[in-house]
Amino acid sequence: MSQYSRYLLLLVPIVIAVINSRTKHANGRALLAVLIMVAGLQCVNALSLGLVHLSGRWYILPLIAIGLWSIGLHWNDLKVVGYFCAGVSVLSLLMAATTSRAWMVNAVDASSLNETKALIGSRLLAGPFAQMNNLGMSVAVGVPFCMLITHKWRRRLAIVAILATATLASSRTSLLAVLATVGCMFLFRVVKSDRARRAWSTVLLLGISAVIVWLPLHTSDPHSFTNRGRIWLASREMWTDNWQIGLSTWAYVRQGPLLDVLQHPSYHGHNLFVTVFTCGGVVLIACMTPVAVSLIGRARSVLPYSYAPVLFTVIILTMSIAEMPLRIDSFEGASWVTWTALLALVLFDRDSVTETAREEADAKPDADEPRLVGAV
């Protein structure tokens, strides 16, 4: 797509915003935070490279953000993410049964890869994606949203399909994130007080965030965590002279400065903190912080009615320990699902939660908790 076509594409959300000019817009501050992050991302690229060199498909993120904000998302609209992730899971399972192209093959050493990574059988399911981790992350983030599906058997079948897909993909990062989410869900079932739930959610989110930072900083073996240690060590060596604005989002690609050390492109740092700090230094961390604050703040504010947003945040953070579900170098792979889900959570109408909870409470006055909580 030409550069001019990309700018023309940005007219799409503007047109949508004009059409929905009378719609109630929610959380304009979160939209501003997203736009600041995108602008900061391009600024560190320009400063690092000495020229305007935009990251791949940079225009998609503001396009989605402005579009979602302008239509005024309702709480009930969020279950669409769950249906979509379940649909991707069903499609992947159908592809697995009908075509060999659904299974990932490593051109260098397929047998070695499958023997060490496959949890079931000897192959890795990638479905419509080129890589199994992209499939695993794309479907795993849908678990909290599936819990919002009202119909009991649809909800359960959707979660089963997602778990089966993530297992066949052998995406350990995704499965670990789902397990962390299940543990968090049972904790909230035991803890009934809203104040205690907020306190525990803060402890969990801060704890996982601390692991994201601590783990790569204290890893010394290059072969640890399936060779992620090598990427982390190489990235840390670059921080001394590039801690302010980083090396740009081109740090990990084929022409990037880390290629000489790694001998192959890794495309990202396989850790949220490592990737952001290497690509944009403290400037990019500062630009991304408002988005993180918006997500965590929105999740905690909704907690008395639903802990699905907190569960999503737990999934994203857990996956960010050893992967990069929220790509910043290019909008591809799992980013289509992960970023869209995150933007939907920070941009939906907060008042629609209380309205929906009130309606369900009137419909089922004897229920212990509103359906919004997200029972399996």
Short mmCIF file of the C-alpha atoms (twelve columns), coordinates in Angstrom:
data_MODEL
# 
_entry.id   MODEL 
# 
loop_
_atom_site.group_PDB 
_atom_site.id 
_atom_site.type_symbol 
_atom_site.label_atom_id 
_atom_site.label_alt_id 
_atom_site.label_comp_id 
_atom_site.label_asym_id 
_atom_site.label_seq_id 
_atom_site.Cartn_x 
_atom_site.Cartn_y 
_atom_site.Cartn_z 
_atom_site.pdbx_PDB_model_num 
ATOM 1   C CA . MET A 1   0.000   0.000   0.000  1 
ATOM 2   C CA . SER A 2   1.422   3.404   -0.974 1 
ATOM 3   C CA . GLN A 3   2.033   6.118   1.611  1 
ATOM 4   C CA . TYR A 4   -0.732  8.254   0.098  1 
ATOM 5   C CA . SER A 5   -3.178  5.337   0.330  1 
ATOM 6   C CA . ARG A 6   -2.380  4.999   4.016  1 
ATOM 7   C CA . TYR A 7   -3.261  8.622   4.650  1 
ATOM 8   C CA . LEU A 8   -6.486  8.199   2.675  1 
ATOM 9   C CA . LEU A 9   -7.303  5.161   4.797  1 
ATOM 10  C CA . LEU A 10  -7.160  7.358   7.887  1 
ATOM 11  C CA . LEU A 11  -10.158 9.225   6.484  1 
ATOM 12  C CA . VAL A 12  -12.291 6.128   7.214  1 
ATOM 13  C CA . PRO A 13  -12.505 6.621   11.014 1 
ATOM 14  C CA . ILE A 14  -12.968 10.354  10.496 1 
ATOM 15  C CA . VAL A 15  -15.984 9.638   8.297  1 
ATOM 16  C CA . ILE A 16  -17.276 7.161   10.898 1 
ATOM 17  C CA . ALA A 17  -16.839 9.785   13.614 1 
ATOM 18  C CA . VAL A 18  -18.794 12.334  11.579 1 
ATOM 19  C CA . ILE A 19  -21.608 9.847   10.943 1 
ATOM 20  C CA . ASN A 20  -21.762 9.068   14.670 1 
ATOM 21  C CA . SER A 21  -21.326 12.666  15.779 1 
ATOM 22  C CA . ARG A 22  -24.475 12.486  17.916 1 
ATOM 23  C CA . THR A 23  -23.501 9.188   19.519 1 
ATOM 24  C CA . LYS A 24  -22.385 9.256   23.136 1 
ATOM 25  C CA . HIS A 25  -18.601 8.956   23.111 1 
ATOM 26  C CA . ALA A 26  -16.859 7.380   26.066 1 
ATOM 27  C CA . ASN A 27  -13.404 7.905   27.590 1 
ATOM 28  C CA . GLY A 28  -11.909 10.522  25.317 1 
ATOM 29  C CA . ARG A 29  -8.866  10.592  27.595 1 
ATOM 30  C CA . ALA A 30  -8.111  6.976   26.720 1 
ATOM 31  C CA . LEU A 31  -8.343  7.818   23.021 1 
ATOM 32  C CA . LEU A 32  -5.917  10.689  23.579 1 
ATOM 33  C CA . ALA A 33  -3.573  8.309   25.418 1 
ATOM 34  C CA . VAL A 34  -3.579  5.935   22.430 1 
ATOM 35  C CA . LEU A 35  -2.864  8.760   19.993 1 
ATOM 36  C CA . ILE A 36  -0.025  10.015  22.207 1 
ATOM 37  C CA . MET A 37  1.457   6.520   22.248 1 
ATOM 38  C CA . VAL A 38  1.326   6.256   18.446 1 
ATOM 39  C CA . ALA A 39  2.850   9.724   18.059 1 
ATOM 40  C CA . GLY A 40  5.581   8.899   20.577 1 
ATOM 41  C CA . LEU A 41  6.347   5.696   18.744 1 
ATOM 42  C CA . GLN A 42  6.916   7.551   15.495 1 
ATOM 43  C CA . CYS A 43  8.907   10.292  17.224 1 
ATOM 44  C CA . VAL A 44  11.448  7.867   18.702 1 
ATOM 45  C CA . ASN A 45  11.790  6.304   15.264 1 
ATOM 46  C CA . ALA A 46  12.515  9.703   13.719 1 
ATOM 47  C CA . LEU A 47  14.975  10.639  16.478 1 
ATOM 48  C CA . SER A 48  16.750  7.267   16.451 1 
ATOM 49  C CA . LEU A 49  17.101  7.011   12.689 1 
ATOM 50  C CA . GLY A 50  17.534  10.689  11.968 1 
ATOM 51  C CA . LEU A 51  14.674  10.682  9.511  1 
ATOM 52  C CA . VAL A 52  10.943  10.038  9.371  1 
ATOM 53  C CA . HIS A 53  10.804  6.248   9.202  1 
ATOM 54  C CA . LEU A 54  7.413   5.048   10.345 1 
ATOM 55  C CA . SER A 55  6.886   1.624   11.887 1 
ATOM 56  C CA . GLY A 56  5.073   -0.974  9.823  1 
ATOM 57  C CA . ARG A 57  1.320   -0.383  9.368  1 
ATOM 58  C CA . TRP A 58  1.444   2.421   11.927 1 
ATOM 59  C CA . TYR A 59  -1.865  3.825   10.718 1 
ATOM 60  C CA . ILE A 60  -3.978  0.805   11.747 1 
ATOM 61  C CA . LEU A 61  -3.893  1.445   15.505 1 
ATOM 62  C CA . PRO A 62  -5.295  5.003   15.414 1 
ATOM 63  C CA . LEU A 63  -7.757  3.889   12.744 1 
ATOM 64  C CA . ILE A 64  -9.209  1.212   15.025 1 
ATOM 65  C CA . ALA A 65  -9.074  3.456   18.112 1 
ATOM 66  C CA . ILE A 66  -10.922 6.372   16.517 1 
ATOM 67  C CA . GLY A 67  -13.455 4.013   14.943 1 
ATOM 68  C CA . LEU A 68  -14.246 2.238   18.242 1 
ATOM 69  C CA . TRP A 69  -14.442 5.513   20.157 1 
ATOM 70  C CA . SER A 70  -16.755 7.141   17.633 1 
ATOM 71  C CA . ILE A 71  -19.375 4.383   17.613 1 
ATOM 72  C CA . GLY A 72  -19.734 4.472   21.421 1 
ATOM 73  C CA . LEU A 73  -19.178 0.838   22.403 1 
ATOM 74  C CA . HIS A 74  -21.690 -0.671  24.823 1 
ATOM 75  C CA . TRP A 75  -20.666 -3.249  27.436 1 
ATOM 76  C CA . ASN A 76  -22.651 -5.966  25.655 1 
ATOM 77  C CA . ASP A 77  -20.622 -5.329  22.495 1 
ATOM 78  C CA . LEU A 78  -17.507 -6.735  24.156 1 
ATOM 79  C CA . LYS A 79  -18.772 -10.303 23.889 1 
ATOM 80  C CA . VAL A 80  -18.183 -10.013 20.126 1 
ATOM 81  C CA . VAL A 81  -14.463 -10.406 20.892 1 
ATOM 82  C CA . GLY A 82  -15.239 -13.699 22.610 1 
ATOM 83  C CA . TYR A 83  -17.297 -14.929 19.669 1 
ATOM 84  C CA . PHE A 84  -14.524 -13.912 17.261 1 
ATOM 85  C CA . CYS A 85  -11.799 -15.743 19.206 1 
ATOM 86  C CA . ALA A 86  -14.023 -18.812 19.462 1 
ATOM 87  C CA . GLY A 87  -14.634 -18.587 15.719 1 
ATOM 88  C CA . VAL A 88  -10.890 -18.495 15.039 1 
ATOM 89  C CA . SER A 89  -10.517 -21.559 17.267 1 
ATOM 90  C CA . VAL A 90  -13.237 -23.501 15.438 1 
ATOM 91  C CA . LEU A 91  -11.749 -22.503 12.072 1 
ATOM 92  C CA . SER A 92  -8.305  -23.671 13.202 1 
ATOM 93  C CA . LEU A 93  -9.665  -27.001 14.417 1 
ATOM 94  C CA . LEU A 94  -11.488 -27.524 11.118 1 
ATOM 95  C CA . MET A 95  -8.308  -26.689 9.214  1 
ATOM 96  C CA . ALA A 96  -6.372  -29.115 11.407 1 
ATOM 97  C CA . ALA A 97  -8.758  -31.910 10.423 1 
ATOM 98  C CA . THR A 98  -8.838  -31.123 6.714  1 
ATOM 99  C CA . THR A 99  -5.467  -29.744 5.593  1 
ATOM 100 C CA . SER A 100 -1.809  -30.166 6.463  1 
ATOM 101 C CA . ARG A 101 -1.272  -26.444 5.866  1 
ATOM 102 C CA . ALA A 102 -2.804  -25.760 9.252  1 
ATOM 103 C CA . TRP A 103 0.232   -27.302 10.919 1 
ATOM 104 C CA . MET A 104 3.469   -25.379 11.348 1 
ATOM 105 C CA . VAL A 105 6.630   -26.780 9.772  1 
ATOM 106 C CA . ASN A 106 10.092  -25.498 10.607 1 
ATOM 107 C CA . ALA A 107 12.174  -25.487 7.446  1 
ATOM 108 C CA . VAL A 108 15.424  -25.798 9.378  1 
ATOM 109 C CA . ASP A 109 14.701  -28.695 11.701 1 
ATOM 110 C CA . ALA A 110 11.047  -29.618 11.854 1 
ATOM 111 C CA . SER A 111 11.541  -32.886 13.716 1 
ATOM 112 C CA . SER A 112 13.594  -31.261 16.462 1 
ATOM 113 C CA . LEU A 113 11.073  -28.445 16.863 1 
ATOM 114 C CA . ASN A 114 8.093   -30.759 17.078 1 
ATOM 115 C CA . GLU A 115 9.756   -33.156 19.478 1 
ATOM 116 C CA . THR A 116 10.595  -30.415 21.920 1 
ATOM 117 C CA . LYS A 117 7.508   -28.219 21.675 1 
ATOM 118 C CA . ALA A 118 4.441   -30.267 20.738 1 
ATOM 119 C CA . LEU A 119 2.269   -31.079 23.765 1 
ATOM 120 C CA . ILE A 120 0.069   -33.554 21.888 1 
ATOM 121 C CA . GLY A 121 1.300   -35.583 18.954 1 
ATOM 122 C CA . SER A 122 4.241   -34.378 16.910 1 
ATOM 123 C CA . ARG A 123 2.924   -31.302 15.112 1 
ATOM 124 C CA . LEU A 124 2.148   -27.698 16.009 1 
ATOM 125 C CA . LEU A 125 -1.173  -26.166 15.016 1 
ATOM 126 C CA . ALA A 126 -0.917  -22.698 13.461 1 
ATOM 127 C CA . GLY A 127 -4.342  -22.546 11.796 1 
ATOM 128 C CA . PRO A 128 -4.719  -19.432 9.632  1 
ATOM 129 C CA . PHE A 129 -1.518  -17.951 11.095 1 
ATOM 130 C CA . ALA A 130 2.069   -18.535 10.065 1 
ATOM 131 C CA . GLN A 131 3.216   -19.297 13.605 1 
ATOM 132 C CA . MET A 132 1.715   -21.269 16.484 1 
ATOM 133 C CA . ASN A 133 2.255   -18.618 19.183 1 
ATOM 134 C CA . ASN A 134 0.255   -16.108 17.144 1 
ATOM 135 C CA . LEU A 135 -2.651  -18.541 17.072 1 
ATOM 136 C CA . GLY A 136 -2.353  -19.306 20.780 1 
ATOM 137 C CA . MET A 137 -2.273  -15.654 21.832 1 
ATOM 138 C CA . SER A 138 -5.076  -14.674 19.433 1 
ATOM 139 C CA . VAL A 139 -7.519  -17.172 20.906 1 
ATOM 140 C CA . ALA A 140 -6.387  -17.015 24.548 1 
ATOM 141 C CA . VAL A 141 -7.267  -13.327 24.946 1 
ATOM 142 C CA . GLY A 142 -10.869 -14.248 24.124 1 
ATOM 143 C CA . VAL A 143 -11.417 -16.306 27.282 1 
ATOM 144 C CA . PRO A 144 -12.508 -13.365 29.507 1 
ATOM 145 C CA . PHE A 145 -14.830 -12.106 26.772 1 
ATOM 146 C CA . CYS A 146 -16.365 -15.558 26.290 1 
ATOM 147 C CA . MET A 147 -17.412 -15.430 29.939 1 
ATOM 148 C CA . LEU A 148 -19.709 -12.552 28.999 1 
ATOM 149 C CA . ILE A 149 -21.699 -14.730 26.585 1 
ATOM 150 C CA . THR A 150 -25.153 -15.145 28.143 1 
ATOM 151 C CA . HIS A 151 -26.040 -18.574 26.728 1 
ATOM 152 C CA . LYS A 152 -24.443 -21.170 29.028 1 
ATOM 153 C CA . TRP A 153 -23.602 -23.852 26.451 1 
ATOM 154 C CA . ARG A 154 -22.347 -21.378 23.873 1 
ATOM 155 C CA . ARG A 155 -20.098 -19.924 26.554 1 
ATOM 156 C CA . ARG A 156 -18.730 -23.308 27.581 1 
ATOM 157 C CA . LEU A 157 -18.250 -24.586 24.030 1 
ATOM 158 C CA . ALA A 158 -16.413 -21.391 23.113 1 
ATOM 159 C CA . ILE A 159 -13.993 -21.782 26.030 1 
ATOM 160 C CA . VAL A 160 -13.451 -25.487 25.266 1 
ATOM 161 C CA . ALA A 161 -12.687 -24.675 21.617 1 
ATOM 162 C CA . ILE A 162 -10.171 -22.025 22.677 1 
ATOM 163 C CA . LEU A 163 -8.441  -24.340 25.151 1 
ATOM 164 C CA . ALA A 164 -8.274  -27.169 22.609 1 
ATOM 165 C CA . THR A 165 -6.777  -24.855 19.995 1 
ATOM 166 C CA . ALA A 166 -4.174  -23.410 22.373 1 
ATOM 167 C CA . THR A 167 -3.214  -26.942 23.454 1 
ATOM 168 C CA . LEU A 168 -2.768  -28.208 19.883 1 
ATOM 169 C CA . ALA A 169 -0.778  -25.070 19.101 1 
ATOM 170 C CA . SER A 170 1.447   -25.960 22.072 1 
ATOM 171 C CA . SER A 171 1.637   -22.283 22.943 1 
ATOM 172 C CA . ARG A 172 2.933   -22.559 26.480 1 
ATOM 173 C CA . THR A 173 2.813   -18.793 26.928 1 
ATOM 174 C CA . SER A 174 -0.891  -18.722 26.096 1 
ATOM 175 C CA . LEU A 175 -1.728  -21.744 28.240 1 
ATOM 176 C CA . LEU A 176 0.162   -20.278 31.192 1 
ATOM 177 C CA . ALA A 177 -1.785  -17.036 30.753 1 
ATOM 178 C CA . VAL A 178 -5.087  -18.921 30.715 1 
ATOM 179 C CA . LEU A 179 -4.093  -20.852 33.858 1 
ATOM 180 C CA . ALA A 180 -3.214  -17.576 35.585 1 
ATOM 181 C CA . THR A 181 -6.616  -16.234 34.567 1 
ATOM 182 C CA . VAL A 182 -8.415  -19.295 35.928 1 
ATOM 183 C CA . GLY A 183 -6.571  -18.929 39.232 1 
ATOM 184 C CA . CYS A 184 -7.496  -15.245 39.356 1 
ATOM 185 C CA . MET A 185 -11.130 -16.078 38.621 1 
ATOM 186 C CA . PHE A 186 -11.358 -18.580 41.486 1 
ATOM 187 C CA . LEU A 187 -9.702  -16.063 43.795 1 
ATOM 188 C CA . PHE A 188 -12.391 -13.511 42.984 1 
ATOM 189 C CA . ARG A 189 -15.042 -16.176 43.586 1 
ATOM 190 C CA . VAL A 190 -13.687 -16.709 47.089 1 
ATOM 191 C CA . VAL A 191 -13.164 -13.012 47.857 1 
ATOM 192 C CA . LYS A 192 -16.610 -11.385 47.986 1 
ATOM 193 C CA . SER A 193 -15.740 -7.865  49.112 1 
ATOM 194 C CA . ASP A 194 -15.335 -5.300  46.327 1 
ATOM 195 C CA . ARG A 195 -12.598 -3.578  48.304 1 
ATOM 196 C CA . ALA A 196 -10.709 -6.843  48.779 1 
ATOM 197 C CA . ARG A 197 -11.107 -7.693  45.085 1 
ATOM 198 C CA . ARG A 198 -9.629  -4.351  44.096 1 
ATOM 199 C CA . ALA A 199 -6.736  -4.873  46.507 1 
ATOM 200 C CA . TRP A 200 -6.013  -8.388  45.209 1 
ATOM 201 C CA . SER A 201 -6.298  -7.272  41.586 1 
ATOM 202 C CA . THR A 202 -3.768  -4.502  42.253 1 
ATOM 203 C CA . VAL A 203 -1.380  -6.973  43.877 1 
ATOM 204 C CA . LEU A 204 -1.737  -9.428  40.978 1 
ATOM 205 C CA . LEU A 205 -1.256  -6.858  38.223 1 
ATOM 206 C CA . LEU A 206 1.688   -5.200  39.946 1 
ATOM 207 C CA . GLY A 207 3.215   -8.606  40.683 1 
ATOM 208 C CA . ILE A 208 3.017   -9.779  37.062 1 
ATOM 209 C CA . SER A 209 4.341   -6.408  35.879 1 
ATOM 210 C CA . ALA A 210 7.289   -6.789  38.251 1 
ATOM 211 C CA . VAL A 211 8.043   -10.219 36.781 1 
ATOM 212 C CA . ILE A 212 7.996   -8.730  33.269 1 
ATOM 213 C CA . VAL A 213 10.766  -6.323  34.292 1 
ATOM 214 C CA . TRP A 214 12.684  -8.513  36.734 1 
ATOM 215 C CA . LEU A 215 13.001  -11.716 34.695 1 
ATOM 216 C CA . PRO A 216 14.970  -10.412 31.663 1 
ATOM 217 C CA . LEU A 217 17.122  -8.210  33.906 1 
ATOM 218 C CA . HIS A 218 18.233  -11.190 36.010 1 
ATOM 219 C CA . THR A 219 18.626  -13.757 33.236 1 
ATOM 220 C CA . SER A 220 22.266  -14.646 32.563 1 
ATOM 221 C CA . ASP A 221 21.985  -17.893 30.581 1 
ATOM 222 C CA . PRO A 222 21.523  -17.228 26.835 1 
ATOM 223 C CA . HIS A 223 19.850  -20.623 26.398 1 
ATOM 224 C CA . SER A 224 17.242  -20.125 29.116 1 
ATOM 225 C CA . PHE A 225 13.553  -19.846 28.275 1 
ATOM 226 C CA . THR A 226 14.045  -21.482 24.855 1 
ATOM 227 C CA . ASN A 227 16.874  -19.104 23.863 1 
ATOM 228 C CA . ARG A 228 14.979  -15.977 24.878 1 
ATOM 229 C CA . GLY A 229 17.863  -15.307 27.261 1 
ATOM 230 C CA . ARG A 230 20.098  -14.628 24.269 1 
ATOM 231 C CA . ILE A 231 17.716  -11.962 22.957 1 
ATOM 232 C CA . TRP A 232 17.409  -10.355 26.375 1 
ATOM 233 C CA . LEU A 233 21.171  -10.280 26.941 1 
ATOM 234 C CA . ALA A 234 21.820  -8.806  23.495 1 
ATOM 235 C CA . SER A 235 19.137  -6.165  24.062 1 
ATOM 236 C CA . ARG A 236 20.554  -5.180  27.442 1 
ATOM 237 C CA . GLU A 237 23.972  -4.579  25.913 1 
ATOM 238 C CA . MET A 238 22.411  -1.912  23.692 1 
ATOM 239 C CA . TRP A 239 20.767  0.003   26.525 1 
ATOM 240 C CA . THR A 240 23.875  1.794   27.819 1 
ATOM 241 C CA . ASP A 241 24.110  4.245   24.922 1 
ATOM 242 C CA . ASN A 242 20.458  4.188   23.855 1 
ATOM 243 C CA . TRP A 243 18.410  4.412   27.034 1 
ATOM 244 C CA . GLN A 244 16.740  7.730   26.180 1 
ATOM 245 C CA . ILE A 245 15.115  7.044   22.789 1 
ATOM 246 C CA . GLY A 246 16.137  3.456   22.057 1 
ATOM 247 C CA . LEU A 247 17.063  1.961   18.691 1 
ATOM 248 C CA . SER A 248 13.698  2.462   16.922 1 
ATOM 249 C CA . THR A 249 11.152  -0.215  16.049 1 
ATOM 250 C CA . TRP A 250 13.610  -1.500  13.461 1 
ATOM 251 C CA . ALA A 251 15.935  -2.803  16.193 1 
ATOM 252 C CA . TYR A 252 15.044  -6.480  15.753 1 
ATOM 253 C CA . VAL A 253 14.400  -6.720  11.989 1 
ATOM 254 C CA . ARG A 254 16.728  -7.953  9.246  1 
ATOM 255 C CA . GLN A 255 18.422  -4.585  8.837  1 
ATOM 256 C CA . GLY A 256 18.406  -3.789  12.552 1 
ATOM 257 C CA . PRO A 257 21.395  -3.221  14.848 1 
ATOM 258 C CA . LEU A 258 20.746  -6.451  16.799 1 
ATOM 259 C CA . LEU A 259 21.123  -8.634  13.719 1 
ATOM 260 C CA . ASP A 260 24.929  -8.790  14.044 1 
ATOM 261 C CA . VAL A 261 24.594  -10.088 17.601 1 
ATOM 262 C CA . LEU A 262 21.671  -12.470 17.175 1 
ATOM 263 C CA . GLN A 263 22.572  -13.587 13.619 1 
ATOM 264 C CA . HIS A 264 18.880  -13.713 12.774 1 
ATOM 265 C CA . PRO A 265 15.913  -11.334 13.067 1 
ATOM 266 C CA . SER A 266 13.803  -11.895 16.193 1 
ATOM 267 C CA . TYR A 267 11.323  -9.101  15.238 1 
ATOM 268 C CA . HIS A 268 10.785  -8.230  18.905 1 
ATOM 269 C CA . GLY A 269 12.353  -8.805  22.304 1 
ATOM 270 C CA . HIS A 270 10.009  -11.614 23.431 1 
ATOM 271 C CA . ASN A 271 9.192   -9.532  26.505 1 
ATOM 272 C CA . LEU A 272 7.148   -6.346  26.798 1 
ATOM 273 C CA . PHE A 273 9.657   -4.377  28.873 1 
ATOM 274 C CA . VAL A 274 12.684  -5.446  26.814 1 
ATOM 275 C CA . THR A 275 10.973  -4.656  23.513 1 
ATOM 276 C CA . VAL A 276 9.655   -1.238  24.542 1 
ATOM 277 C CA . PHE A 277 12.890  -0.132  26.214 1 
ATOM 278 C CA . THR A 278 15.071  -1.353  23.348 1 
ATOM 279 C CA . CYS A 279 12.899  0.245   20.678 1 
ATOM 280 C CA . GLY A 280 12.055  3.538   22.376 1 
ATOM 281 C CA . GLY A 281 13.862  3.885   25.698 1 
ATOM 282 C CA . VAL A 282 12.347  5.881   28.538 1 
ATOM 283 C CA . VAL A 283 10.556  8.174   26.079 1 
ATOM 284 C CA . LEU A 284 8.449   5.357   24.656 1 
ATOM 285 C CA . ILE A 285 7.805   3.898   28.115 1 
ATOM 286 C CA . ALA A 286 6.484   7.312   29.178 1 
ATOM 287 C CA . CYS A 287 4.275   7.516   26.075 1 
ATOM 288 C CA . MET A 288 2.820   4.030   26.650 1 
ATOM 289 C CA . THR A 289 2.210   4.478   30.370 1 
ATOM 290 C CA . PRO A 290 -1.086  6.422   29.952 1 
ATOM 291 C CA . VAL A 291 -2.539  3.524   27.925 1 
ATOM 292 C CA . ALA A 292 -1.523  1.044   30.639 1 
ATOM 293 C CA . VAL A 293 -3.016  3.299   33.323 1 
ATOM 294 C CA . SER A 294 -6.260  3.584   31.331 1 
ATOM 295 C CA . LEU A 295 -6.545  -0.193  30.983 1 
ATOM 296 C CA . ILE A 296 -5.803  -0.986  34.619 1 
ATOM 297 C CA . GLY A 297 -7.982  1.882   35.862 1 
ATOM 298 C CA . ARG A 298 -10.922 0.800   33.709 1 
ATOM 299 C CA . ALA A 299 -10.531 -2.841  34.807 1 
ATOM 300 C CA . ARG A 300 -10.502 -1.928  38.508 1 
ATOM 301 C CA . SER A 301 -13.436 0.473   38.180 1 
ATOM 302 C CA . VAL A 302 -15.634 -2.224  36.617 1 
ATOM 303 C CA . LEU A 303 -14.597 -4.869  39.164 1 
ATOM 304 C CA . PRO A 304 -17.747 -4.561  41.337 1 
ATOM 305 C CA . TYR A 305 -19.795 -5.601  38.303 1 
ATOM 306 C CA . SER A 306 -17.419 -7.779  36.284 1 
ATOM 307 C CA . TYR A 307 -13.887 -9.066  36.607 1 
ATOM 308 C CA . ALA A 308 -13.584 -9.899  32.898 1 
ATOM 309 C CA . PRO A 309 -11.468 -6.753  32.179 1 
ATOM 310 C CA . VAL A 310 -9.092  -7.659  35.010 1 
ATOM 311 C CA . LEU A 311 -8.818  -11.200 33.644 1 
ATOM 312 C CA . PHE A 312 -7.965  -9.827  30.215 1 
ATOM 313 C CA . THR A 313 -5.256  -7.629  31.757 1 
ATOM 314 C CA . VAL A 314 -3.856  -10.666 33.589 1 
ATOM 315 C CA . ILE A 315 -3.747  -12.618 30.307 1 
ATOM 316 C CA . ILE A 316 -2.004  -9.818  28.398 1 
ATOM 317 C CA . LEU A 317 0.575   -9.218  31.131 1 
ATOM 318 C CA . THR A 318 1.283   -12.917 31.633 1 
ATOM 319 C CA . MET A 319 1.855   -13.437 27.913 1 
ATOM 320 C CA . SER A 320 4.083   -10.345 27.885 1 
ATOM 321 C CA . ILE A 321 6.594   -12.064 30.176 1 
ATOM 322 C CA . ALA A 322 7.989   -14.195 27.351 1 
ATOM 323 C CA . GLU A 323 6.174   -12.945 24.237 1 
ATOM 324 C CA . MET A 324 4.988   -9.714  22.653 1 
ATOM 325 C CA . PRO A 325 1.200   -9.934  22.193 1 
ATOM 326 C CA . LEU A 326 1.007   -6.156  21.701 1 
ATOM 327 C CA . ARG A 327 3.408   -5.629  18.806 1 
ATOM 328 C CA . ILE A 328 4.763   -2.105  18.319 1 
ATOM 329 C CA . ASP A 329 7.124   -2.725  15.409 1 
ATOM 330 C CA . SER A 330 4.399   -3.806  13.005 1 
ATOM 331 C CA . PHE A 331 0.683   -4.458  13.231 1 
ATOM 332 C CA . GLU A 332 0.463   -8.141  12.329 1 
ATOM 333 C CA . GLY A 333 -0.174  -11.620 13.700 1 
ATOM 334 C CA . ALA A 334 -1.922  -11.635 17.064 1 
ATOM 335 C CA . SER A 335 -1.922  -7.812  17.189 1 
ATOM 336 C CA . TRP A 336 -5.182  -7.671  15.249 1 
ATOM 337 C CA . VAL A 337 -6.956  -9.380  18.138 1 
ATOM 338 C CA . THR A 338 -4.930  -8.270  21.166 1 
ATOM 339 C CA . TRP A 339 -4.794  -4.556  20.355 1 
ATOM 340 C CA . THR A 340 -8.438  -4.449  19.248 1 
ATOM 341 C CA . ALA A 341 -9.544  -6.155  22.472 1 
ATOM 342 C CA . LEU A 342 -7.467  -3.761  24.582 1 
ATOM 343 C CA . LEU A 343 -8.818  -0.717  22.756 1 
ATOM 344 C CA . ALA A 344 -12.383 -1.982  23.144 1 
ATOM 345 C CA . LEU A 345 -11.895 -2.277  26.911 1 
ATOM 346 C CA . VAL A 346 -10.490 1.213   27.401 1 
ATOM 347 C CA . LEU A 347 -12.958 2.895   25.037 1 
ATOM 348 C CA . PHE A 348 -16.354 1.350   25.861 1 
ATOM 349 C CA . ASP A 349 -19.037 3.343   27.668 1 
ATOM 350 C CA . ARG A 350 -18.472 2.869   31.404 1 
ATOM 351 C CA . ASP A 351 -22.083 3.753   32.245 1 
ATOM 352 C CA . SER A 352 -23.344 0.838   30.123 1 
ATOM 353 C CA . VAL A 353 -21.920 -1.574  32.720 1 
ATOM 354 C CA . THR A 354 -24.081 -0.281  35.544 1 
ATOM 355 C CA . GLU A 355 -27.108 -0.106  33.255 1 
ATOM 356 C CA . THR A 356 -26.677 -3.735  32.180 1 
ATOM 357 C CA . ALA A 357 -26.053 -4.874  35.762 1 
ATOM 358 C CA . ARG A 358 -29.202 -3.106  36.921 1 
ATOM 359 C CA . GLU A 359 -31.271 -4.728  34.170 1 
ATOM 360 C CA . GLU A 360 -29.970 -8.196  35.029 1 
ATOM 361 C CA . ALA A 361 -30.487 -7.631  38.732 1 
ATOM 362 C CA . ASP A 362 -34.128 -6.733  38.048 1 
ATOM 363 C CA . ALA A 363 -34.530 -9.824  35.853 1 
ATOM 364 C CA . LYS A 364 -32.926 -12.168 38.415 1 
ATOM 365 C CA . PRO A 365 -33.355 -10.643 41.878 1 
ATOM 366 C CA . ASP A 366 -32.365 -13.898 43.642 1 
ATOM 367 C CA . ALA A 367 -28.966 -14.226 41.927 1 
ATOM 368 C CA . ASP A 368 -25.918 -14.114 44.213 1 
ATOM 369 C CA . GLU A 369 -23.964 -12.042 41.713 1 
ATOM 370 C CA . PRO A 370 -24.840 -10.364 38.406 1 
ATOM 371 C CA . ARG A 371 -24.211 -12.329 35.227 1 
ATOM 372 C CA . LEU A 372 -21.647 -9.681  34.305 1 
ATOM 373 C CA . VAL A 373 -19.188 -11.316 36.672 1 
ATOM 374 C CA . GLY A 374 -18.538 -13.932 34.025 1 
ATOM 375 C CA . ALA A 375 -19.202 -17.386 35.412 1 
ATOM 376 C CA . VAL A 376 -18.148 -20.422 33.417 1 
# 
